[in-house]
């Protein structure tokens, strides 16, 4: 994250905290809180979710998202959607209205329409900054300056996510992304896959991940971090160990936020920066780097 965008990231995170907190303060569910927080981040062009997402190799926005309820383990996810404004709202619709858990592409969009969600043109999600970024990235590849078998921190960041605990002690998680820069059309990353980029179970933890999706998927990172909590580790230790394992085992990079049903949380990343924020009854904290 270049220094000139730090303020925008922190502002976005704080806006998301405010939206999530408003729900929780009013006695709303953790599920509603994570959805509200993620919608705010999707609507903010700063992040790789909703409008302003990274572009696929052929210049389109293709989004993945998942939302999961820790109390019931109900989940809703979508992959490769191109014509909805909010992938997380569509995921919530899947969670609420379908016996299925996961929809992709055209079927997901048809499901959206059948349940009253308006489709938009993909161009409404594309912004000039990303058109330029894709063009420059392709020029770097053409010049031999990028190893395309590796998604470096420069092309896999800014996915958004939230975890929350409500007044009833239930937890939930949500993750939404435009994926990685210059991804091949149809590629789905970790973000929307249960247990990879997002997870929630009251009996272990709620988690949301960001970073290079392929290694995160292989390690089923969100679920394995939650399992560490279920095995008795505190969420911060579990988050630290999970990110250390991502680096050691697969040379991956990324970050995780983790929350258990006792309200204990952990935040870890092995990238130079990751925007994060925490809101609790005693106040709010946020930043772009954890642990110095
Ligand atoms: N994890 C996302 C993906 O691989 C990218 C990101 O976190 O920014 O699709």
PDB file of C-alpha atoms and ligand atoms in Angstrom:
ATOM      1  CA  UNK A   1       0.000   0.000   0.000  1.00  0.00           C
ATOM      2  CA  UNK A   2       1.739   3.170  -1.140  1.00  0.00           C
ATOM      3  CA  UNK A   3       1.878   5.951   1.471  1.00  0.00           C
ATOM      4  CA  UNK A   4      -0.407   8.230  -0.544  1.00  0.00           C
ATOM      5  CA  UNK A   5      -3.381   5.879  -0.155  1.00  0.00           C
ATOM      6  CA  UNK A   6      -3.002   5.112   3.554  1.00  0.00           C
ATOM      7  CA  UNK A   7      -5.385   7.895   4.597  1.00  0.00           C
ATOM      8  CA  UNK A   8      -8.076   6.681   2.190  1.00  0.00           C
ATOM      9  CA  UNK A   9      -7.755   3.132   3.520  1.00  0.00           C
ATOM     10  CA  UNK A  10      -8.001   4.261   7.118  1.00  0.00           C
ATOM     11  CA  UNK A  11     -10.982   6.453   6.328  1.00  0.00           C
ATOM     12  CA  UNK A  12     -12.704   3.528   4.605  1.00  0.00           C
ATOM     13  CA  UNK A  13     -12.056   1.202   7.513  1.00  0.00           C
ATOM     14  CA  UNK A  14     -13.419   3.722   9.995  1.00  0.00           C
ATOM     15  CA  UNK A  15     -16.555   4.227   7.903  1.00  0.00           C
ATOM     16  CA  UNK A  16     -17.048   0.463   7.863  1.00  0.00           C
ATOM     17  CA  UNK A  17     -16.573   0.284  11.633  1.00  0.00           C
ATOM     18  CA  UNK A  18     -19.203   2.974  12.090  1.00  0.00           C
ATOM     19  CA  UNK A  19     -21.689   1.115   9.882  1.00  0.00           C
ATOM     20  CA  UNK A  20     -21.124  -2.220  11.595  1.00  0.00           C
ATOM     21  CA  UNK A  21     -21.232  -0.671  15.042  1.00  0.00           C
ATOM     22  CA  UNK A  22     -24.501   1.104  14.319  1.00  0.00           C
ATOM     23  CA  UNK A  23     -26.112  -2.263  13.659  1.00  0.00           C
ATOM     24  CA  UNK A  24     -24.644  -3.887  16.774  1.00  0.00           C
ATOM     25  CA  UNK A  25     -25.449  -0.948  19.019  1.00  0.00           C
ATOM     26  CA  UNK A  26     -29.072  -1.149  17.934  1.00  0.00           C
ATOM     27  CA  UNK A  27     -29.183  -4.808  18.972  1.00  0.00           C
ATOM     28  CA  UNK A  28     -28.758  -6.076  15.397  1.00  0.00           C
ATOM     29  CA  UNK A  29     -27.137  -9.351  14.470  1.00  0.00           C
ATOM     30  CA  UNK A  30     -23.475  -9.993  13.758  1.00  0.00           C
ATOM     31  CA  UNK A  31     -24.582 -11.105  10.296  1.00  0.00           C
ATOM     32  CA  UNK A  32     -26.217  -7.742   9.585  1.00  0.00           C
ATOM     33  CA  UNK A  33     -23.186  -5.938  11.009  1.00  0.00           C
ATOM     34  CA  UNK A  34     -20.616  -7.650   8.785  1.00  0.00           C
ATOM     35  CA  UNK A  35     -22.837  -7.148   5.749  1.00  0.00           C
ATOM     36  CA  UNK A  36     -23.231  -3.431   6.496  1.00  0.00           C
ATOM     37  CA  UNK A  37     -19.510  -2.973   7.077  1.00  0.00           C
ATOM     38  CA  UNK A  38     -18.562  -4.755   3.872  1.00  0.00           C
ATOM     39  CA  UNK A  39     -21.136  -2.860   1.788  1.00  0.00           C
ATOM     40  CA  UNK A  40     -19.471   0.400   2.902  1.00  0.00           C
ATOM     41  CA  UNK A  41     -16.096  -0.921   1.763  1.00  0.00           C
ATOM     42  CA  UNK A  42     -17.495  -2.204  -1.546  1.00  0.00           C
ATOM     43  CA  UNK A  43     -18.965   1.229  -2.237  1.00  0.00           C
ATOM     44  CA  UNK A  44     -15.616   2.891  -1.541  1.00  0.00           C
ATOM     45  CA  UNK A  45     -13.513   2.954  -4.734  1.00  0.00           C
ATOM     46  CA  UNK A  46     -10.351   2.701  -2.622  1.00  0.00           C
ATOM     47  CA  UNK A  47     -10.719  -1.037  -2.214  1.00  0.00           C
ATOM     48  CA  UNK A  48     -10.621  -4.109  -4.437  1.00  0.00           C
ATOM     49  CA  UNK A  49     -14.329  -4.876  -4.037  1.00  0.00           C
ATOM     50  CA  UNK A  50     -17.381  -3.597  -5.877  1.00  0.00           C
ATOM     51  CA  UNK A  51     -16.725  -0.504  -7.985  1.00  0.00           C
ATOM     52  CA  UNK A  52     -13.006   0.170  -8.195  1.00  0.00           C
ATOM     53  CA  UNK A  53     -12.018  -3.518  -8.160  1.00  0.00           C
ATOM     54  CA  UNK A  54      -8.960  -4.803  -9.971  1.00  0.00           C
ATOM     55  CA  UNK A  55      -9.671  -5.735 -13.589  1.00  0.00           C
ATOM     56  CA  UNK A  56      -9.450  -9.116 -15.241  1.00  0.00           C
ATOM     57  CA  UNK A  57      -7.025  -9.650 -18.108  1.00  0.00           C
ATOM     58  CA  UNK A  58      -9.781  -8.557 -20.501  1.00  0.00           C
ATOM     59  CA  UNK A  59     -10.658  -5.413 -18.569  1.00  0.00           C
ATOM     60  CA  UNK A  60     -13.781  -6.424 -16.661  1.00  0.00           C
ATOM     61  CA  UNK A  61     -14.688  -6.512 -12.976  1.00  0.00           C
ATOM     62  CA  UNK A  62     -15.442 -10.035 -11.741  1.00  0.00           C
ATOM     63  CA  UNK A  63     -16.347 -10.311  -8.079  1.00  0.00           C
ATOM     64  CA  UNK A  64     -16.424 -13.041  -5.435  1.00  0.00           C
ATOM     65  CA  UNK A  65     -17.934 -12.826  -1.936  1.00  0.00           C
ATOM     66  CA  UNK A  66     -19.023 -14.926   1.016  1.00  0.00           C
ATOM     67  CA  UNK A  67     -21.009 -14.267   4.167  1.00  0.00           C
ATOM     68  CA  UNK A  68     -21.360 -16.792   6.997  1.00  0.00           C
ATOM     69  CA  UNK A  69     -23.339 -16.949  10.220  1.00  0.00           C
ATOM     70  CA  UNK A  70     -21.489 -18.548  13.129  1.00  0.00           C
ATOM     71  CA  UNK A  71     -24.632 -19.353  15.125  1.00  0.00           C
ATOM     72  CA  UNK A  72     -26.249 -21.561  12.483  1.00  0.00           C
ATOM     73  CA  UNK A  73     -23.351 -21.986  10.013  1.00  0.00           C
ATOM     74  CA  UNK A  74     -25.655 -20.790   7.256  1.00  0.00           C
ATOM     75  CA  UNK A  75     -23.574 -19.356   4.421  1.00  0.00           C
ATOM     76  CA  UNK A  76     -24.051 -17.642   1.073  1.00  0.00           C
ATOM     77  CA  UNK A  77     -21.423 -17.108  -1.573  1.00  0.00           C
ATOM     78  CA  UNK A  78     -21.019 -15.960  -5.150  1.00  0.00           C
ATOM     79  CA  UNK A  79     -18.155 -16.293  -7.617  1.00  0.00           C
ATOM     80  CA  UNK A  80     -17.386 -14.478 -10.849  1.00  0.00           C
ATOM     81  CA  UNK A  81     -20.311 -12.065 -10.752  1.00  0.00           C
ATOM     82  CA  UNK A  82     -20.085  -9.099 -13.092  1.00  0.00           C
ATOM     83  CA  UNK A  83     -23.373  -7.242 -13.031  1.00  0.00           C
ATOM     84  CA  UNK A  84     -24.330  -6.589  -9.426  1.00  0.00           C
ATOM     85  CA  UNK A  85     -23.374  -3.521  -7.444  1.00  0.00           C
ATOM     86  CA  UNK A  86     -22.727  -5.465  -4.258  1.00  0.00           C
ATOM     87  CA  UNK A  87     -21.456  -9.031  -4.249  1.00  0.00           C
ATOM     88  CA  UNK A  88     -21.924  -9.262  -0.483  1.00  0.00           C
ATOM     89  CA  UNK A  89     -25.593  -8.266  -0.678  1.00  0.00           C
ATOM     90  CA  UNK A  90     -26.091 -10.971  -3.294  1.00  0.00           C
ATOM     91  CA  UNK A  91     -24.284 -13.442  -1.008  1.00  0.00           C
ATOM     92  CA  UNK A  92     -26.638 -12.510   1.815  1.00  0.00           C
ATOM     93  CA  UNK A  93     -29.559 -13.118  -0.507  1.00  0.00           C
ATOM     94  CA  UNK A  94     -28.180 -16.588  -1.248  1.00  0.00           C
ATOM     95  CA  UNK A  95     -27.813 -17.241   2.476  1.00  0.00           C
ATOM     96  CA  UNK A  96     -31.383 -16.160   3.180  1.00  0.00           C
ATOM     97  CA  UNK A  97     -33.293 -17.399   0.156  1.00  0.00           C
ATOM     98  CA  UNK A  98     -31.600 -20.484  -1.223  1.00  0.00           C
ATOM     99  CA  UNK A  99     -31.125 -24.036  -0.027  1.00  0.00           C
ATOM    100  CA  UNK A 100     -27.830 -23.852  -1.922  1.00  0.00           C
ATOM    101  CA  UNK A 101     -24.730 -22.144  -0.577  1.00  0.00           C
ATOM    102  CA  UNK A 102     -22.835 -21.023  -3.645  1.00  0.00           C
ATOM    103  CA  UNK A 103     -23.670 -19.580  -7.061  1.00  0.00           C
ATOM    104  CA  UNK A 104     -21.366 -18.584  -9.892  1.00  0.00           C
ATOM    105  CA  UNK A 105     -21.470 -16.280 -12.916  1.00  0.00           C
ATOM    106  CA  UNK A 106     -24.651 -16.171 -14.943  1.00  0.00           C
ATOM    107  CA  UNK A 107     -26.591 -18.410 -12.543  1.00  0.00           C
ATOM    108  CA  UNK A 108     -25.730 -16.092  -9.658  1.00  0.00           C
ATOM    109  CA  UNK A 109     -26.937 -13.096 -11.634  1.00  0.00           C
ATOM    110  CA  UNK A 110     -30.132 -14.891 -12.588  1.00  0.00           C
ATOM    111  CA  UNK A 111     -30.684 -15.693  -8.911  1.00  0.00           C
ATOM    112  CA  UNK A 112     -30.166 -12.000  -8.134  1.00  0.00           C
ATOM    113  CA  UNK A 113     -32.827 -10.919 -10.626  1.00  0.00           C
ATOM    114  CA  UNK A 114     -35.271 -13.583  -9.444  1.00  0.00           C
ATOM    115  CA  UNK A 115     -34.938 -12.168  -5.951  1.00  0.00           C
ATOM    116  CA  UNK A 116     -35.447  -8.556  -6.934  1.00  0.00           C
ATOM    117  CA  UNK A 117     -31.879  -7.348  -7.247  1.00  0.00           C
ATOM    118  CA  UNK A 118     -31.193  -4.949 -10.080  1.00  0.00           C
ATOM    119  CA  UNK A 119     -28.423  -5.820 -12.527  1.00  0.00           C
ATOM    120  CA  UNK A 120     -26.032  -3.111 -13.668  1.00  0.00           C
ATOM    121  CA  UNK A 121     -23.645  -2.826 -16.569  1.00  0.00           C
ATOM    122  CA  UNK A 122     -20.141  -4.067 -15.793  1.00  0.00           C
ATOM    123  CA  UNK A 123     -18.739  -0.721 -16.964  1.00  0.00           C
ATOM    124  CA  UNK A 124     -20.340   0.926 -13.887  1.00  0.00           C
ATOM    125  CA  UNK A 125     -17.867  -1.007 -11.729  1.00  0.00           C
ATOM    126  CA  UNK A 126     -14.799  -0.062 -13.797  1.00  0.00           C
ATOM    127  CA  UNK A 127     -12.893   3.077 -12.866  1.00  0.00           C
ATOM    128  CA  UNK A 128     -10.134   4.902 -14.749  1.00  0.00           C
ATOM    129  CA  UNK A 129      -7.517   4.225 -12.051  1.00  0.00           C
ATOM    130  CA  UNK A 130      -7.903   0.492 -12.660  1.00  0.00           C
ATOM    131  CA  UNK A 131      -7.871   0.821 -16.444  1.00  0.00           C
ATOM    132  CA  UNK A 132      -4.511   2.570 -16.125  1.00  0.00           C
ATOM    133  CA  UNK A 133      -3.256   0.075 -13.540  1.00  0.00           C
ATOM    134  CA  UNK A 134      -4.089  -2.874 -15.825  1.00  0.00           C
ATOM    135  CA  UNK A 135      -2.470  -1.208 -18.822  1.00  0.00           C
ATOM    136  CA  UNK A 136       0.716  -0.506 -16.866  1.00  0.00           C
ATOM    137  CA  UNK A 137       0.797  -4.014 -15.416  1.00  0.00           C
ATOM    138  CA  UNK A 138       0.466  -5.561 -18.861  1.00  0.00           C
ATOM    139  CA  UNK A 139       3.264  -3.320 -20.126  1.00  0.00           C
ATOM    140  CA  UNK A 140       5.471  -4.550 -17.274  1.00  0.00           C
ATOM    141  CA  UNK A 141       4.675  -8.159 -18.178  1.00  0.00           C
ATOM    142  CA  UNK A 142       5.457  -7.470 -21.843  1.00  0.00           C
ATOM    143  CA  UNK A 143       8.776  -5.964 -20.771  1.00  0.00           C
ATOM    144  CA  UNK A 144       9.535  -9.159 -18.834  1.00  0.00           C
ATOM    145  CA  UNK A 145       9.366  -7.404 -15.478  1.00  0.00           C
ATOM    146  CA  UNK A 146       6.700  -9.590 -13.846  1.00  0.00           C
ATOM    147  CA  UNK A 147       6.714 -13.264 -13.048  1.00  0.00           C
ATOM    148  CA  UNK A 148       3.108 -14.102 -13.993  1.00  0.00           C
ATOM    149  CA  UNK A 149       3.182 -17.417 -12.152  1.00  0.00           C
ATOM    150  CA  UNK A 150       3.411 -15.460  -8.924  1.00  0.00           C
ATOM    151  CA  UNK A 151       0.834 -12.979  -7.619  1.00  0.00           C
ATOM    152  CA  UNK A 152       2.935 -10.515  -5.701  1.00  0.00           C
ATOM    153  CA  UNK A 153       1.649  -8.080  -3.093  1.00  0.00           C
ATOM    154  CA  UNK A 154       1.350  -5.523  -5.902  1.00  0.00           C
ATOM    155  CA  UNK A 155      -1.506  -7.410  -7.589  1.00  0.00           C
ATOM    156  CA  UNK A 156      -3.330  -9.170  -4.762  1.00  0.00           C
ATOM    157  CA  UNK A 157      -4.459  -6.736  -2.094  1.00  0.00           C
ATOM    158  CA  UNK A 158      -7.380  -4.595  -0.934  1.00  0.00           C
ATOM    159  CA  UNK A 159      -9.993  -7.319  -0.610  1.00  0.00           C
ATOM    160  CA  UNK A 160     -12.385  -6.284   2.153  1.00  0.00           C
ATOM    161  CA  UNK A 161     -13.730  -8.238   5.089  1.00  0.00           C
ATOM    162  CA  UNK A 162     -15.355  -8.005   8.486  1.00  0.00           C
ATOM    163  CA  UNK A 163     -15.981 -10.163  11.541  1.00  0.00           C
ATOM    164  CA  UNK A 164     -18.403  -9.251  14.317  1.00  0.00           C
ATOM    165  CA  UNK A 165     -19.965 -10.442  17.560  1.00  0.00           C
ATOM    166  CA  UNK A 166     -23.457  -9.314  18.553  1.00  0.00           C
ATOM    167  CA  UNK A 167     -25.309  -8.803  21.802  1.00  0.00           C
ATOM    168  CA  UNK A 168     -26.401 -12.448  21.802  1.00  0.00           C
ATOM    169  CA  UNK A 169     -22.792 -13.623  21.555  1.00  0.00           C
ATOM    170  CA  UNK A 170     -23.143 -14.812  17.968  1.00  0.00           C
ATOM    171  CA  UNK A 171     -20.322 -14.227  15.494  1.00  0.00           C
ATOM    172  CA  UNK A 172     -20.264 -13.802  11.709  1.00  0.00           C
ATOM    173  CA  UNK A 173     -17.794 -13.184   8.908  1.00  0.00           C
ATOM    174  CA  UNK A 174     -17.931 -11.614   5.448  1.00  0.00           C
ATOM    175  CA  UNK A 175     -15.396 -11.147   2.640  1.00  0.00           C
ATOM    176  CA  UNK A 176     -15.772  -9.436  -0.734  1.00  0.00           C
ATOM    177  CA  UNK A 177     -13.282  -8.983  -3.561  1.00  0.00           C
ATOM    178  CA  UNK A 178     -12.611  -8.186  -7.175  1.00  0.00           C
ATOM    179  CA  UNK A 179      -9.808 -10.754  -6.984  1.00  0.00           C
ATOM    180  CA  UNK A 180      -6.306 -10.241  -8.292  1.00  0.00           C
ATOM    181  CA  UNK A 181      -5.117  -7.753 -10.895  1.00  0.00           C
ATOM    182  CA  UNK A 182      -5.005  -9.162 -14.450  1.00  0.00           C
ATOM    183  CA  UNK A 183      -6.610 -12.450 -13.343  1.00  0.00           C
ATOM    184  CA  UNK A 184      -7.833 -14.725 -16.074  1.00  0.00           C
ATOM    185  CA  UNK A 185     -11.588 -14.496 -16.616  1.00  0.00           C
ATOM    186  CA  UNK A 186     -13.273 -17.182 -14.547  1.00  0.00           C
ATOM    187  CA  UNK A 187     -10.547 -17.407 -11.933  1.00  0.00           C
ATOM    188  CA  UNK A 188     -11.991 -17.605  -8.422  1.00  0.00           C
ATOM    189  CA  UNK A 189      -9.792 -16.874  -5.424  1.00  0.00           C
ATOM    190  CA  UNK A 190      -9.970 -17.735  -1.754  1.00  0.00           C
ATOM    191  CA  UNK A 191     -12.304 -14.934  -0.685  1.00  0.00           C
ATOM    192  CA  UNK A 192     -15.645 -16.555  -1.445  1.00  0.00           C
ATOM    193  CA  UNK A 193     -14.712 -20.134  -0.626  1.00  0.00           C
ATOM    194  CA  UNK A 194     -15.875 -21.383   2.755  1.00  0.00           C
ATOM    195  CA  UNK A 195     -12.969 -21.906   5.094  1.00  0.00           C
ATOM    196  CA  UNK A 196     -10.464 -20.307   2.720  1.00  0.00           C
ATOM    197  CA  UNK A 197     -11.071 -16.539   2.656  1.00  0.00           C
ATOM    198  CA  UNK A 198     -13.983 -16.507   5.099  1.00  0.00           C
ATOM    199  CA  UNK A 199     -15.479 -18.642   7.841  1.00  0.00           C
ATOM    200  CA  UNK A 200     -17.698 -18.427  10.894  1.00  0.00           C
ATOM    201  CA  UNK A 201     -18.668 -20.906  13.579  1.00  0.00           C
ATOM    202  CA  UNK A 202     -19.630 -19.898  17.111  1.00  0.00           C
ATOM    203  CA  UNK A 203     -17.785 -23.000  18.314  1.00  0.00           C
ATOM    204  CA  UNK A 204     -14.450 -21.838  16.923  1.00  0.00           C
ATOM    205  CA  UNK A 205     -14.131 -18.390  15.336  1.00  0.00           C
ATOM    206  CA  UNK A 206     -15.092 -16.035  12.527  1.00  0.00           C
ATOM    207  CA  UNK A 207     -12.347 -15.168  10.063  1.00  0.00           C
ATOM    208  CA  UNK A 208     -11.748 -13.099   6.955  1.00  0.00           C
ATOM    209  CA  UNK A 209      -8.577 -13.178   4.844  1.00  0.00           C
ATOM    210  CA  UNK A 210      -6.886 -11.065   2.213  1.00  0.00           C
ATOM    211  CA  UNK A 211      -3.830 -11.621   0.065  1.00  0.00           C
ATOM    212  CA  UNK A 212      -2.659 -13.935  -2.663  1.00  0.00           C
ATOM    213  CA  UNK A 213      -5.622 -16.301  -2.945  1.00  0.00           C
ATOM    214  CA  UNK A 214      -4.074 -19.473  -4.317  1.00  0.00           C
ATOM    215  CA  UNK A 215      -1.834 -20.250  -1.308  1.00  0.00           C
ATOM    216  CA  UNK A 216      -4.620 -19.146   1.068  1.00  0.00           C
ATOM    217  CA  UNK A 217      -6.967 -21.670  -0.557  1.00  0.00           C
ATOM    218  CA  UNK A 218      -4.462 -24.493  -0.400  1.00  0.00           C
ATOM    219  CA  UNK A 219      -4.072 -23.992   3.332  1.00  0.00           C
ATOM    220  CA  UNK A 220      -7.824 -23.464   3.917  1.00  0.00           C
ATOM    221  CA  UNK A 221      -6.536 -20.602   5.968  1.00  0.00           C
ATOM    222  CA  UNK A 222      -9.682 -19.175   7.587  1.00  0.00           C
ATOM    223  CA  UNK A 223     -10.869 -22.583   8.809  1.00  0.00           C
ATOM    224  CA  UNK A 224      -7.446 -23.701   9.951  1.00  0.00           C
ATOM    225  CA  UNK A 225      -7.072 -20.474  11.941  1.00  0.00           C
ATOM    226  CA  UNK A 226     -10.524 -21.042  13.487  1.00  0.00           C
ATOM    227  CA  UNK A 227      -9.551 -24.638  14.315  1.00  0.00           C
ATOM    228  CA  UNK A 228      -6.565 -23.364  16.275  1.00  0.00           C
ATOM    229  CA  UNK A 229      -8.965 -21.284  18.370  1.00  0.00           C
ATOM    230  CA  UNK A 230     -11.204 -24.333  18.913  1.00  0.00           C
ATOM    231  CA  UNK A 231      -8.111 -26.229  20.029  1.00  0.00           C
ATOM    232  CA  UNK A 232      -7.537 -23.686  22.780  1.00  0.00           C
ATOM    233  CA  UNK A 233      -5.240 -21.048  21.314  1.00  0.00           C
ATOM    234  CA  UNK A 234      -6.194 -17.413  21.657  1.00  0.00           C
ATOM    235  CA  UNK A 235      -7.191 -15.658  18.410  1.00  0.00           C
ATOM    236  CA  UNK A 236      -4.078 -13.466  18.207  1.00  0.00           C
ATOM    237  CA  UNK A 237      -1.740 -16.463  18.522  1.00  0.00           C
ATOM    238  CA  UNK A 238      -3.865 -18.363  15.994  1.00  0.00           C
ATOM    239  CA  UNK A 239      -3.786 -15.463  13.528  1.00  0.00           C
ATOM    240  CA  UNK A 240      -0.001 -15.066  13.925  1.00  0.00           C
ATOM    241  CA  UNK A 241       0.622 -18.776  13.464  1.00  0.00           C
ATOM    242  CA  UNK A 242      -1.662 -18.995  10.430  1.00  0.00           C
ATOM    243  CA  UNK A 243       0.102 -16.166   8.625  1.00  0.00           C
ATOM    244  CA  UNK A 244       3.506 -17.605   9.580  1.00  0.00           C
ATOM    245  CA  UNK A 245       2.394 -20.940   8.122  1.00  0.00           C
ATOM    246  CA  UNK A 246       1.208 -19.213   4.917  1.00  0.00           C
ATOM    247  CA  UNK A 247       4.656 -17.742   4.462  1.00  0.00           C
ATOM    248  CA  UNK A 248       6.671 -20.765   5.532  1.00  0.00           C
ATOM    249  CA  UNK A 249       4.753 -23.466   3.686  1.00  0.00           C
ATOM    250  CA  UNK A 250       3.855 -21.700   0.432  1.00  0.00           C
ATOM    251  CA  UNK A 251       5.708 -18.415   0.428  1.00  0.00           C
ATOM    252  CA  UNK A 252       2.287 -16.749   0.447  1.00  0.00           C
ATOM    253  CA  UNK A 253       1.416 -13.281   1.574  1.00  0.00           C
ATOM    254  CA  UNK A 254      -1.724 -11.955   3.144  1.00  0.00           C
ATOM    255  CA  UNK A 255      -3.591 -11.025   6.259  1.00  0.00           C
ATOM    256  CA  UNK A 256      -6.322 -12.332   8.526  1.00  0.00           C
ATOM    257  CA  UNK A 257      -8.807 -11.005  11.057  1.00  0.00           C
ATOM    258  CA  UNK A 258     -10.123 -13.514  13.562  1.00  0.00           C
ATOM    259  CA  UNK A 259     -12.760 -13.245  16.310  1.00  0.00           C
ATOM    260  CA  UNK A 260     -14.104 -15.835  18.732  1.00  0.00           C
ATOM    261  CA  UNK A 261     -17.457 -15.956  20.494  1.00  0.00           C
ATOM    262  CA  UNK A 262     -15.827 -14.685  23.693  1.00  0.00           C
ATOM    263  CA  UNK A 263     -15.061 -11.428  21.904  1.00  0.00           C
ATOM    264  CA  UNK A 264     -11.323 -12.075  21.704  1.00  0.00           C
ATOM    265  CA  UNK A 265      -9.756 -11.138  18.399  1.00  0.00           C
ATOM    266  CA  UNK A 266      -6.530 -11.464  16.439  1.00  0.00           C
ATOM    267  CA  UNK A 267      -5.141  -9.523  13.474  1.00  0.00           C
ATOM    268  CA  UNK A 268      -2.040 -10.552  11.536  1.00  0.00           C
ATOM    269  CA  UNK A 269      -0.417  -9.946   8.170  1.00  0.00           C
ATOM    270  CA  UNK A 270       2.948 -10.548   6.543  1.00  0.00           C
ATOM    271  CA  UNK A 271       2.565  -7.799   3.950  1.00  0.00           C
ATOM    272  CA  UNK A 272       4.210  -4.464   4.807  1.00  0.00           C
ATOM    273  CA  UNK A 273       0.801  -2.975   5.603  1.00  0.00           C
ATOM    274  CA  UNK A 274      -2.832  -3.978   6.054  1.00  0.00           C
ATOM    275  CA  UNK A 275      -5.586  -1.532   6.924  1.00  0.00           C
ATOM    276  CA  UNK A 276      -7.529  -2.757   9.968  1.00  0.00           C
ATOM    277  CA  UNK A 277      -9.935  -1.431  12.551  1.00  0.00           C
ATOM    278  CA  UNK A 278     -11.577  -2.612  15.762  1.00  0.00           C
ATOM    279  CA  UNK A 279     -14.649  -1.162  17.424  1.00  0.00           C
ATOM    280  CA  UNK A 280     -15.688  -2.290  20.905  1.00  0.00           C
ATOM    281  CA  UNK A 281     -17.806  -0.791  23.675  1.00  0.00           C
ATOM    282  CA  UNK A 282     -14.738   0.990  25.066  1.00  0.00           C
ATOM    283  CA  UNK A 283     -13.819   2.696  21.798  1.00  0.00           C
ATOM    284  CA  UNK A 284     -12.249   2.383  18.396  1.00  0.00           C
ATOM    285  CA  UNK A 285      -8.759   1.576  17.162  1.00  0.00           C
ATOM    286  CA  UNK A 286      -7.481   1.416  13.624  1.00  0.00           C
ATOM    287  CA  UNK A 287      -4.257   1.451  11.642  1.00  0.00           C
ATOM    288  CA  UNK A 288      -2.356   0.169   8.643  1.00  0.00           C
ATOM    289  CA  UNK A 289       0.144  -2.042  10.386  1.00  0.00           C
ATOM    290  CA  UNK A 290      -0.193  -4.484  13.262  1.00  0.00           C
ATOM    291  CA  UNK A 291       2.486  -5.094  15.859  1.00  0.00           C
ATOM    292  CA  UNK A 292       4.766  -2.160  14.962  1.00  0.00           C
TER     293      UNK A 292
HETATM  294  N1  LIG B   1      -7.523 -12.851  -1.827  1.00  0.00           N
HETATM  295  C1  LIG B   1      -7.981 -12.186  -3.009  1.00  0.00           C
HETATM  296  C2  LIG B   1      -7.934 -13.130  -4.169  1.00  0.00           C
HETATM  297  O1  LIG B   1      -6.974 -13.852  -4.298  1.00  0.00           O
HETATM  298  C3  LIG B   1      -7.191 -10.954  -3.330  1.00  0.00           C
HETATM  299  C4  LIG B   1      -7.033  -9.969  -2.214  1.00  0.00           C
HETATM  300  O2  LIG B   1      -7.055 -10.317  -1.045  1.00  0.00           O
HETATM  301  O3  LIG B   1      -6.921  -8.779  -2.502  1.00  0.00           O
HETATM  302  O4  LIG B   1      -8.823 -13.094  -4.969  1.00  0.00           O
END
